[in-house]
mmCIF file of C-alpha atoms in Angstrom:
data_model
loop_
_atom_site.group_PDB
_atom_site.id
_atom_site.type_symbol
_atom_site.label_atom_id
_atom_site.label_comp_id
_atom_site.label_asym_id
_atom_site.label_seq_id
_atom_site.Cartn_x
_atom_site.Cartn_y
_atom_site.Cartn_z
ATOM 1 C CA UNK A 1 132.826 125.658 31.122
ATOM 2 C CA UNK A 2 129.204 126.265 32.083
ATOM 3 C CA UNK A 3 127.002 124.787 29.342
ATOM 4 C CA UNK A 4 123.459 125.674 30.416
ATOM 5 C CA UNK A 5 121.461 127.806 32.849
ATOM 6 C CA UNK A 6 121.010 124.954 35.310
ATOM 7 C CA UNK A 7 124.794 124.758 35.720
ATOM 8 C CA UNK A 8 125.000 128.561 35.832
ATOM 9 C CA UNK A 9 122.521 128.799 38.695
ATOM 10 C CA UNK A 10 124.202 125.981 40.610
ATOM 11 C CA UNK A 11 127.592 127.702 40.358
ATOM 12 C CA UNK A 12 126.073 131.016 41.437
ATOM 13 C CA UNK A 13 124.388 129.469 44.459
ATOM 14 C CA UNK A 14 127.839 128.608 45.792
ATOM 15 C CA UNK A 15 128.691 132.334 45.743
ATOM 16 C CA UNK A 16 125.385 133.792 46.927
ATOM 17 C CA UNK A 17 123.275 135.222 48.196
ATOM 18 C CA UNK A 18 123.965 138.532 46.486
ATOM 19 C CA UNK A 19 123.001 141.747 48.237
ATOM 20 C CA UNK A 20 120.886 143.285 45.486
ATOM 21 C CA UNK A 21 119.684 146.879 45.581
ATOM 22 C CA UNK A 22 116.423 146.936 43.590
ATOM 23 C CA UNK A 23 115.568 150.387 42.235
ATOM 24 C CA UNK A 24 111.853 151.245 42.411
ATOM 25 C CA UNK A 25 111.070 147.718 43.563
ATOM 26 C CA UNK A 26 107.296 147.812 42.973
ATOM 27 C CA UNK A 27 107.693 145.693 39.856
ATOM 28 C CA UNK A 28 105.682 142.456 39.838
ATOM 29 C CA UNK A 29 108.058 140.549 37.552
ATOM 30 C CA UNK A 30 111.072 141.494 39.683
ATOM 31 C CA UNK A 31 109.358 140.534 42.941
ATOM 32 C CA UNK A 32 108.218 137.253 41.386
ATOM 33 C CA UNK A 33 111.801 136.457 40.438
ATOM 34 C CA UNK A 34 113.028 137.346 43.942
ATOM 35 C CA UNK A 35 110.325 135.118 45.397
ATOM 36 C CA UNK A 36 112.180 132.195 43.809
ATOM 37 C CA UNK A 37 115.738 133.554 43.935
ATOM 38 C CA UNK A 38 115.772 134.090 47.717
ATOM 39 C CA UNK A 39 115.052 130.482 48.784
ATOM 40 C CA UNK A 40 117.543 129.328 46.143
ATOM 41 C CA UNK A 41 120.250 131.257 47.976
ATOM 42 C CA UNK A 42 120.868 133.668 45.093
ATOM 43 C CA UNK A 43 119.442 136.923 46.450
ATOM 44 C CA UNK A 44 119.318 138.957 49.616
ATOM 45 C CA UNK A 45 117.555 142.083 48.346
ATOM 46 C CA UNK A 46 117.142 145.624 49.544
ATOM 47 C CA UNK A 47 113.904 146.953 48.059
ATOM 48 C CA UNK A 48 114.242 150.677 47.422
ATOM 49 C CA UNK A 49 111.200 152.840 46.694
ATOM 50 C CA UNK A 50 107.725 153.682 47.954
ATOM 51 C CA UNK A 51 106.905 151.141 50.725
ATOM 52 C CA UNK A 52 103.157 151.339 50.055
ATOM 53 C CA UNK A 53 103.595 150.502 46.366
ATOM 54 C CA UNK A 54 106.092 147.738 47.127
ATOM 55 C CA UNK A 55 103.816 146.197 49.761
ATOM 56 C CA UNK A 56 100.830 146.260 47.398
ATOM 57 C CA UNK A 57 102.689 144.553 44.552
ATOM 58 C CA UNK A 58 104.312 142.060 46.920
ATOM 59 C CA UNK A 59 100.851 141.051 48.130
ATOM 60 C CA UNK A 60 99.594 140.714 44.545
ATOM 61 C CA UNK A 61 102.384 138.311 43.517
ATOM 62 C CA UNK A 62 102.594 136.432 46.815
ATOM 63 C CA UNK A 63 106.046 137.695 47.755
ATOM 64 C CA UNK A 64 106.831 137.372 51.467
ATOM 65 C CA UNK A 65 107.914 140.922 52.199
ATOM 66 C CA UNK A 66 110.129 141.481 55.239
ATOM 67 C CA UNK A 67 110.104 145.026 56.690
ATOM 68 C CA UNK A 68 113.878 145.029 57.204
ATOM 69 C CA UNK A 69 114.402 144.703 53.443
ATOM 70 C CA UNK A 70 112.586 147.976 52.677
ATOM 71 C CA UNK A 71 114.458 151.226 52.113
ATOM 72 C CA UNK A 72 111.974 154.084 51.658
ATOM 73 C CA UNK A 73 112.548 156.623 48.886
ATOM 74 C CA UNK A 74 110.367 159.628 48.107
ATOM 75 C CA UNK A 75 110.816 159.592 44.321
ATOM 76 C CA UNK A 76 112.325 157.703 41.414
ATOM 77 C CA UNK A 77 115.425 159.919 41.519
ATOM 78 C CA UNK A 78 115.819 159.378 45.263
ATOM 79 C CA UNK A 79 115.415 155.619 44.819
ATOM 80 C CA UNK A 80 118.155 155.589 42.194
ATOM 81 C CA UNK A 81 120.539 157.653 44.336
ATOM 82 C CA UNK A 82 119.960 155.516 47.431
ATOM 83 C CA UNK A 83 120.510 152.262 45.539
ATOM 84 C CA UNK A 84 123.721 153.509 43.919
ATOM 85 C CA UNK A 85 124.967 154.736 47.302
ATOM 86 C CA UNK A 86 124.401 151.260 48.748
ATOM 87 C CA UNK A 87 126.725 149.780 46.132
ATOM 88 C CA UNK A 88 129.283 152.588 46.458
ATOM 89 C CA UNK A 89 129.367 152.133 50.240
ATOM 90 C CA UNK A 90 129.756 148.364 50.020
ATOM 91 C CA UNK A 91 126.304 147.690 51.494
ATOM 92 C CA UNK A 92 125.029 146.057 48.289
ATOM 93 C CA UNK A 93 126.774 143.996 45.625
ATOM 94 C CA UNK A 94 124.969 145.214 42.516
ATOM 95 C CA UNK A 95 121.875 146.976 41.192
ATOM 96 C CA UNK A 96 118.697 145.541 39.726
ATOM 97 C CA UNK A 97 116.210 147.508 37.639
ATOM 98 C CA UNK A 98 112.643 147.752 38.925
ATOM 99 C CA UNK A 99 110.078 150.330 37.790
ATOM 100 C CA UNK A 100 112.684 152.806 36.601
ATOM 101 C CA UNK A 101 113.465 153.870 33.044
ATOM 102 C CA UNK A 102 116.567 152.260 31.595
ATOM 103 C CA UNK A 103 117.888 155.613 30.358
ATOM 104 C CA UNK A 104 117.522 157.170 33.809
ATOM 105 C CA UNK A 105 119.225 154.225 35.499
ATOM 106 C CA UNK A 106 122.150 154.391 33.058
ATOM 107 C CA UNK A 107 122.521 158.152 33.570
ATOM 108 C CA UNK A 108 122.611 157.644 37.338
ATOM 109 C CA UNK A 109 125.197 154.892 37.107
ATOM 110 C CA UNK A 110 127.377 157.067 34.854
ATOM 111 C CA UNK A 111 127.165 160.168 37.050
ATOM 112 C CA UNK A 112 130.730 161.438 37.481
ATOM 113 C CA UNK A 113 130.342 162.289 41.158
ATOM 114 C CA UNK A 114 127.932 159.688 42.556
ATOM 115 C CA UNK A 115 127.829 156.933 39.945
ATOM 116 C CA UNK A 116 129.603 153.621 39.437
ATOM 117 C CA UNK A 117 131.553 154.363 36.284
ATOM 118 C CA UNK A 118 135.067 152.982 35.748
ATOM 119 C CA UNK A 119 135.932 154.773 32.524
ATOM 120 C CA UNK A 120 134.838 151.820 30.386
ATOM 121 C CA UNK A 121 131.859 151.546 28.052
ATOM 122 C CA UNK A 122 128.592 150.138 29.332
ATOM 123 C CA UNK A 123 127.139 147.333 27.226
ATOM 124 C CA UNK A 124 124.565 144.628 27.720
ATOM 125 C CA UNK A 125 125.759 141.033 27.471
ATOM 126 C CA UNK A 126 123.071 138.355 27.167
ATOM 127 C CA UNK A 127 123.372 134.593 27.516
ATOM 128 C CA UNK A 128 121.073 132.554 25.277
ATOM 129 C CA UNK A 129 120.278 128.864 25.626
ATOM 130 C CA UNK A 130 118.766 127.529 22.407
ATOM 131 C CA UNK A 131 117.356 123.970 22.590
ATOM 132 C CA UNK A 132 119.236 122.757 19.495
ATOM 133 C CA UNK A 133 122.670 124.009 20.629
ATOM 134 C CA UNK A 134 124.502 122.179 23.462
ATOM 135 C CA UNK A 135 126.120 125.282 24.960
ATOM 136 C CA UNK A 136 125.311 128.809 26.029
ATOM 137 C CA UNK A 137 125.656 131.542 23.437
ATOM 138 C CA UNK A 138 126.637 135.101 24.307
ATOM 139 C CA UNK A 139 125.188 138.096 22.463
ATOM 140 C CA UNK A 140 125.824 141.852 22.553
ATOM 141 C CA UNK A 141 124.615 144.645 22.561
ATOM 142 C CA UNK A 142 120.821 144.848 22.495
ATOM 143 C CA UNK A 143 120.106 147.538 25.080
ATOM 144 C CA UNK A 144 122.673 150.308 25.573
ATOM 145 C CA UNK A 145 124.656 151.367 22.482
ATOM 146 C CA UNK A 146 122.402 152.323 19.577
ATOM 147 C CA UNK A 147 124.863 152.690 16.680
ATOM 148 C CA UNK A 148 128.279 151.905 18.145
ATOM 149 C CA UNK A 149 131.424 153.286 16.587
ATOM 150 C CA UNK A 150 134.440 151.080 15.902
ATOM 151 C CA UNK A 151 135.987 152.269 19.162
ATOM 152 C CA UNK A 152 132.811 151.368 21.043
ATOM 153 C CA UNK A 153 132.640 147.965 19.341
ATOM 154 C CA UNK A 154 136.115 147.226 20.694
ATOM 155 C CA UNK A 155 134.760 147.747 24.225
ATOM 156 C CA UNK A 156 131.591 145.785 23.452
ATOM 157 C CA UNK A 157 133.788 142.862 22.391
ATOM 158 C CA UNK A 158 135.961 143.156 25.501
ATOM 159 C CA UNK A 159 132.928 143.249 27.780
ATOM 160 C CA UNK A 160 131.460 140.145 26.137
ATOM 161 C CA UNK A 161 134.814 138.366 26.381
ATOM 162 C CA UNK A 162 134.948 139.193 30.100
ATOM 163 C CA UNK A 163 131.541 137.576 30.613
ATOM 164 C CA UNK A 164 132.673 134.518 28.639
ATOM 165 C CA UNK A 165 135.694 134.181 30.911
ATOM 166 C CA UNK A 166 133.404 134.514 33.950
ATOM 167 C CA UNK A 167 131.409 131.457 32.866
ATOM 168 C CA UNK A 168 134.516 129.401 32.210
ATOM 169 C CA UNK A 169 135.243 129.869 28.499
ATOM 170 C CA UNK A 170 139.004 130.604 28.464
ATOM 171 C CA UNK A 171 139.247 131.683 24.801
ATOM 172 C CA UNK A 172 135.794 132.301 23.342
ATOM 173 C CA UNK A 173 135.218 132.298 19.604
ATOM 174 C CA UNK A 174 133.585 135.527 18.472
ATOM 175 C CA UNK A 175 131.539 136.050 15.304
ATOM 176 C CA UNK A 176 131.293 139.660 14.126
ATOM 177 C CA UNK A 177 127.966 139.643 12.332
ATOM 178 C CA UNK A 178 127.061 141.436 9.116
ATOM 179 C CA UNK A 179 124.999 140.695 6.033
ATOM 180 C CA UNK A 180 127.875 139.109 4.127
ATOM 181 C CA UNK A 181 131.491 137.978 4.474
ATOM 182 C CA UNK A 182 133.143 140.513 2.189
ATOM 183 C CA UNK A 183 134.218 144.038 3.060
ATOM 184 C CA UNK A 184 131.872 146.396 1.257
ATOM 185 C CA UNK A 185 132.537 150.146 1.601
ATOM 186 C CA UNK A 186 128.777 150.757 1.343
ATOM 187 C CA UNK A 187 128.195 148.593 4.432
ATOM 188 C CA UNK A 188 130.032 150.053 7.447
ATOM 189 C CA UNK A 189 129.372 146.931 9.555
ATOM 190 C CA UNK A 190 131.642 144.907 7.270
ATOM 191 C CA UNK A 191 134.447 147.466 7.571
ATOM 192 C CA UNK A 192 134.202 147.525 11.368
ATOM 193 C CA UNK A 193 134.141 143.728 11.557
ATOM 194 C CA UNK A 194 137.247 143.431 9.410
ATOM 195 C CA UNK A 195 139.024 146.034 11.535
ATOM 196 C CA UNK A 196 138.093 144.232 14.768
ATOM 197 C CA UNK A 197 139.367 140.954 13.336
ATOM 198 C CA UNK A 198 142.677 142.555 12.408
ATOM 199 C CA UNK A 199 142.952 144.160 15.857
ATOM 200 C CA UNK A 200 142.525 140.720 17.369
ATOM 201 C CA UNK A 201 145.266 139.270 15.175
ATOM 202 C CA UNK A 202 147.605 142.112 16.162
ATOM 203 C CA UNK A 203 146.965 141.645 19.890
ATOM 204 C CA UNK A 204 144.849 144.756 20.445
ATOM 205 C CA UNK A 205 141.836 142.658 21.489
ATOM 206 C CA UNK A 206 142.930 139.652 23.520
ATOM 207 C CA UNK A 207 141.439 136.681 25.349
ATOM 208 C CA UNK A 208 139.369 135.464 22.390
ATOM 209 C CA UNK A 209 139.416 134.581 18.701
ATOM 210 C CA UNK A 210 137.520 137.062 16.520
ATOM 211 C CA UNK A 211 136.252 136.448 12.992
ATOM 212 C CA UNK A 212 134.338 138.739 10.691
ATOM 213 C CA UNK A 213 132.525 139.965 8.848
ATOM 214 C CA UNK A 214 130.304 136.871 8.890
ATOM 215 C CA UNK A 215 126.682 136.357 7.909
ATOM 216 C CA UNK A 216 124.557 134.586 10.507
ATOM 217 C CA UNK A 217 124.612 131.187 8.780
ATOM 218 C CA UNK A 218 128.374 130.662 8.783
ATOM 219 C CA UNK A 219 128.987 130.383 12.569
ATOM 220 C CA UNK A 220 126.308 127.654 12.817
ATOM 221 C CA UNK A 221 126.620 125.736 9.542
ATOM 222 C CA UNK A 222 129.725 124.029 8.239
ATOM 223 C CA UNK A 223 127.816 123.458 5.009
ATOM 224 C CA UNK A 224 127.268 127.215 4.600
ATOM 225 C CA UNK A 225 130.906 127.910 5.443
ATOM 226 C CA UNK A 226 132.113 125.396 2.875
ATOM 227 C CA UNK A 227 129.797 126.799 0.222
ATOM 228 C CA UNK A 228 131.290 130.229 0.878
ATOM 229 C CA UNK A 229 134.835 128.835 1.058
ATOM 230 C CA UNK A 230 135.309 130.034 4.638
ATOM 231 C CA UNK A 231 137.613 128.172 6.994
ATOM 232 C CA UNK A 232 137.588 129.400 10.588
ATOM 233 C CA UNK A 233 137.637 128.013 14.156
ATOM 234 C CA UNK A 234 134.374 129.951 14.677
ATOM 235 C CA UNK A 235 132.401 127.660 12.336
ATOM 236 C CA UNK A 236 130.167 125.288 14.325
ATOM 237 C CA UNK A 237 131.849 126.441 17.547
ATOM 238 C CA UNK A 238 130.880 130.094 18.063
ATOM 239 C CA UNK A 239 130.544 131.377 21.628
ATOM 240 C CA UNK A 240 129.887 135.105 21.159
ATOM 241 C CA UNK A 241 127.748 136.916 18.599
ATOM 242 C CA UNK A 242 128.492 140.633 18.173
ATOM 243 C CA UNK A 243 125.724 142.431 16.298
ATOM 244 C CA UNK A 244 126.488 145.547 14.235
ATOM 245 C CA UNK A 245 123.953 147.738 16.071
ATOM 246 C CA UNK A 246 121.203 147.713 18.682
ATOM 247 C CA UNK A 247 118.444 146.949 16.168
ATOM 248 C CA UNK A 248 120.153 143.845 14.807
ATOM 249 C CA UNK A 249 120.969 142.634 18.320
ATOM 250 C CA UNK A 250 117.434 143.244 19.557
ATOM 251 C CA UNK A 251 115.902 141.397 16.601
ATOM 252 C CA UNK A 252 118.368 138.533 17.029
ATOM 253 C CA UNK A 253 117.542 138.195 20.719
ATOM 254 C CA UNK A 254 113.766 138.330 20.201
ATOM 255 C CA UNK A 255 113.972 135.840 17.344
ATOM 256 C CA UNK A 256 115.930 133.420 19.518
ATOM 257 C CA UNK A 257 113.311 133.712 22.264
ATOM 258 C CA UNK A 258 110.083 133.675 20.285
ATOM 259 C CA UNK A 259 111.025 131.586 17.253
ATOM 260 C CA UNK A 260 113.619 129.186 18.666
ATOM 261 C CA UNK A 261 112.321 128.865 22.232
ATOM 262 C CA UNK A 262 115.514 130.193 23.787
ATOM 263 C CA UNK A 263 115.950 130.903 27.482
ATOM 264 C CA UNK A 264 118.017 133.946 28.373
ATOM 265 C CA UNK A 265 119.640 136.010 31.073
ATOM 266 C CA UNK A 266 121.854 139.056 30.866
ATOM 267 C CA UNK A 267 123.780 141.792 32.627
ATOM 268 C CA UNK A 268 125.164 145.200 31.797
ATOM 269 C CA UNK A 269 128.912 145.421 32.325
ATOM 270 C CA UNK A 270 131.444 148.216 32.151
ATOM 271 C CA UNK A 271 130.816 149.569 35.663
ATOM 272 C CA UNK A 272 132.223 148.748 39.105
ATOM 273 C CA UNK A 273 129.683 145.946 39.444
ATOM 274 C CA UNK A 274 127.346 144.293 36.936
ATOM 275 C CA UNK A 275 123.824 145.624 36.524
ATOM 276 C CA UNK A 276 120.711 143.476 36.185
ATOM 277 C CA UNK A 277 118.776 145.508 33.664
ATOM 278 C CA UNK A 278 116.141 143.628 31.685
ATOM 279 C CA UNK A 279 112.971 144.402 29.776
ATOM 280 C CA UNK A 280 109.673 144.276 31.629
ATOM 281 C CA UNK A 281 108.623 141.578 29.153
ATOM 282 C CA UNK A 282 111.320 139.188 30.348
ATOM 283 C CA UNK A 283 109.889 136.318 32.433
ATOM 284 C CA UNK A 284 110.939 135.788 36.069
ATOM 285 C CA UNK A 285 113.247 132.907 35.085
ATOM 286 C CA UNK A 286 115.284 135.257 32.886
ATOM 287 C CA UNK A 287 115.742 137.549 35.867
ATOM 288 C CA UNK A 288 116.858 134.602 38.025
ATOM 289 C CA UNK A 289 119.360 133.641 35.321
ATOM 290 C CA UNK A 290 120.544 137.250 35.230
ATOM 291 C CA UNK A 291 121.084 137.382 38.990
ATOM 292 C CA UNK A 292 123.109 134.167 38.762
ATOM 293 C CA UNK A 293 125.178 135.576 35.903
ATOM 294 C CA UNK A 294 125.777 138.819 37.823
ATOM 295 C CA UNK A 295 127.165 136.816 40.750
ATOM 296 C CA UNK A 296 129.645 134.998 38.512
ATOM 297 C CA UNK A 297 130.688 138.188 36.705
ATOM 298 C CA UNK A 298 131.138 139.982 40.036
ATOM 299 C CA UNK A 299 133.362 137.153 41.309
ATOM 300 C CA UNK A 300 135.417 137.237 38.107
ATOM 301 C CA UNK A 301 135.841 141.018 38.358
ATOM 302 C CA UNK A 302 136.990 140.717 41.977
ATOM 303 C CA UNK A 303 139.498 138.004 41.099
ATOM 304 C CA UNK A 304 140.818 140.030 38.141
ATOM 305 C CA UNK A 305 141.222 143.129 40.305
ATOM 306 C CA UNK A 306 143.032 141.130 42.993
ATOM 307 C CA UNK A 307 145.382 139.615 40.397
ATOM 308 C CA UNK A 308 146.228 143.059 38.987
ATOM 309 C CA UNK A 309 146.995 144.507 42.400
ATOM 310 C CA UNK A 310 149.103 141.523 43.508
#
């Protein structure tokens, strides 16, 4: 099991470099991350977009731009189409977001004729390394699904479980977060969490142990669990945190970063290949962590597909 980002990057380096198609690559934070990821053996990018803009930003951040890595595109839409085509044609391994709107990138990826959809639900899965916890935590979904239905939460759980398996956690423990541990008809998150837990017990969601609804203190405090008379394998051993909606997940992620000093990295899964799709405010190291995670998820997806076809 990979316990921290240092181990994650080292494992990914054994698989790299990844051929990354960067959409609208004139993004200083992205080029800064590639400046470090390339010599580490993680990235072999194709920079799609306006060459003049890319060259200017590369000069500003000190990125050693090689002409053969540039793929000119006349517009944001053209950049998105070209990058997706690279992945579809096997000329790139996965996509990375540059100066393109998240909503536009997602729409392009989900295009029925030219996209990368598989029929599954897209969701963001983020790894968090908090200084006081000796393992990586997994969180979802803070970027794609605004107010997921029960059916969508099933897929969000499955996507997060897949990422856990990719980093070597064979049966992750999943906490389905809410404001309290009791089912309250006035609080839909508690109803969904209870349903997901029952689906796990009946074998409808496999490869993990699910527990919920749970307030945030229980997965991290045996004292809190004992006070609330809760006995569960998730207590003091949680691997995955599933938030009830995008607002809760976003607040949780920001709190971990800015209040607890967490380091992070994440991917969007549910397509043919993982997507590196992060906020502009994420530091270059988070993007390096995300590239490393994408490599491991891609390898896991390839191995799973090969096992199914065998």
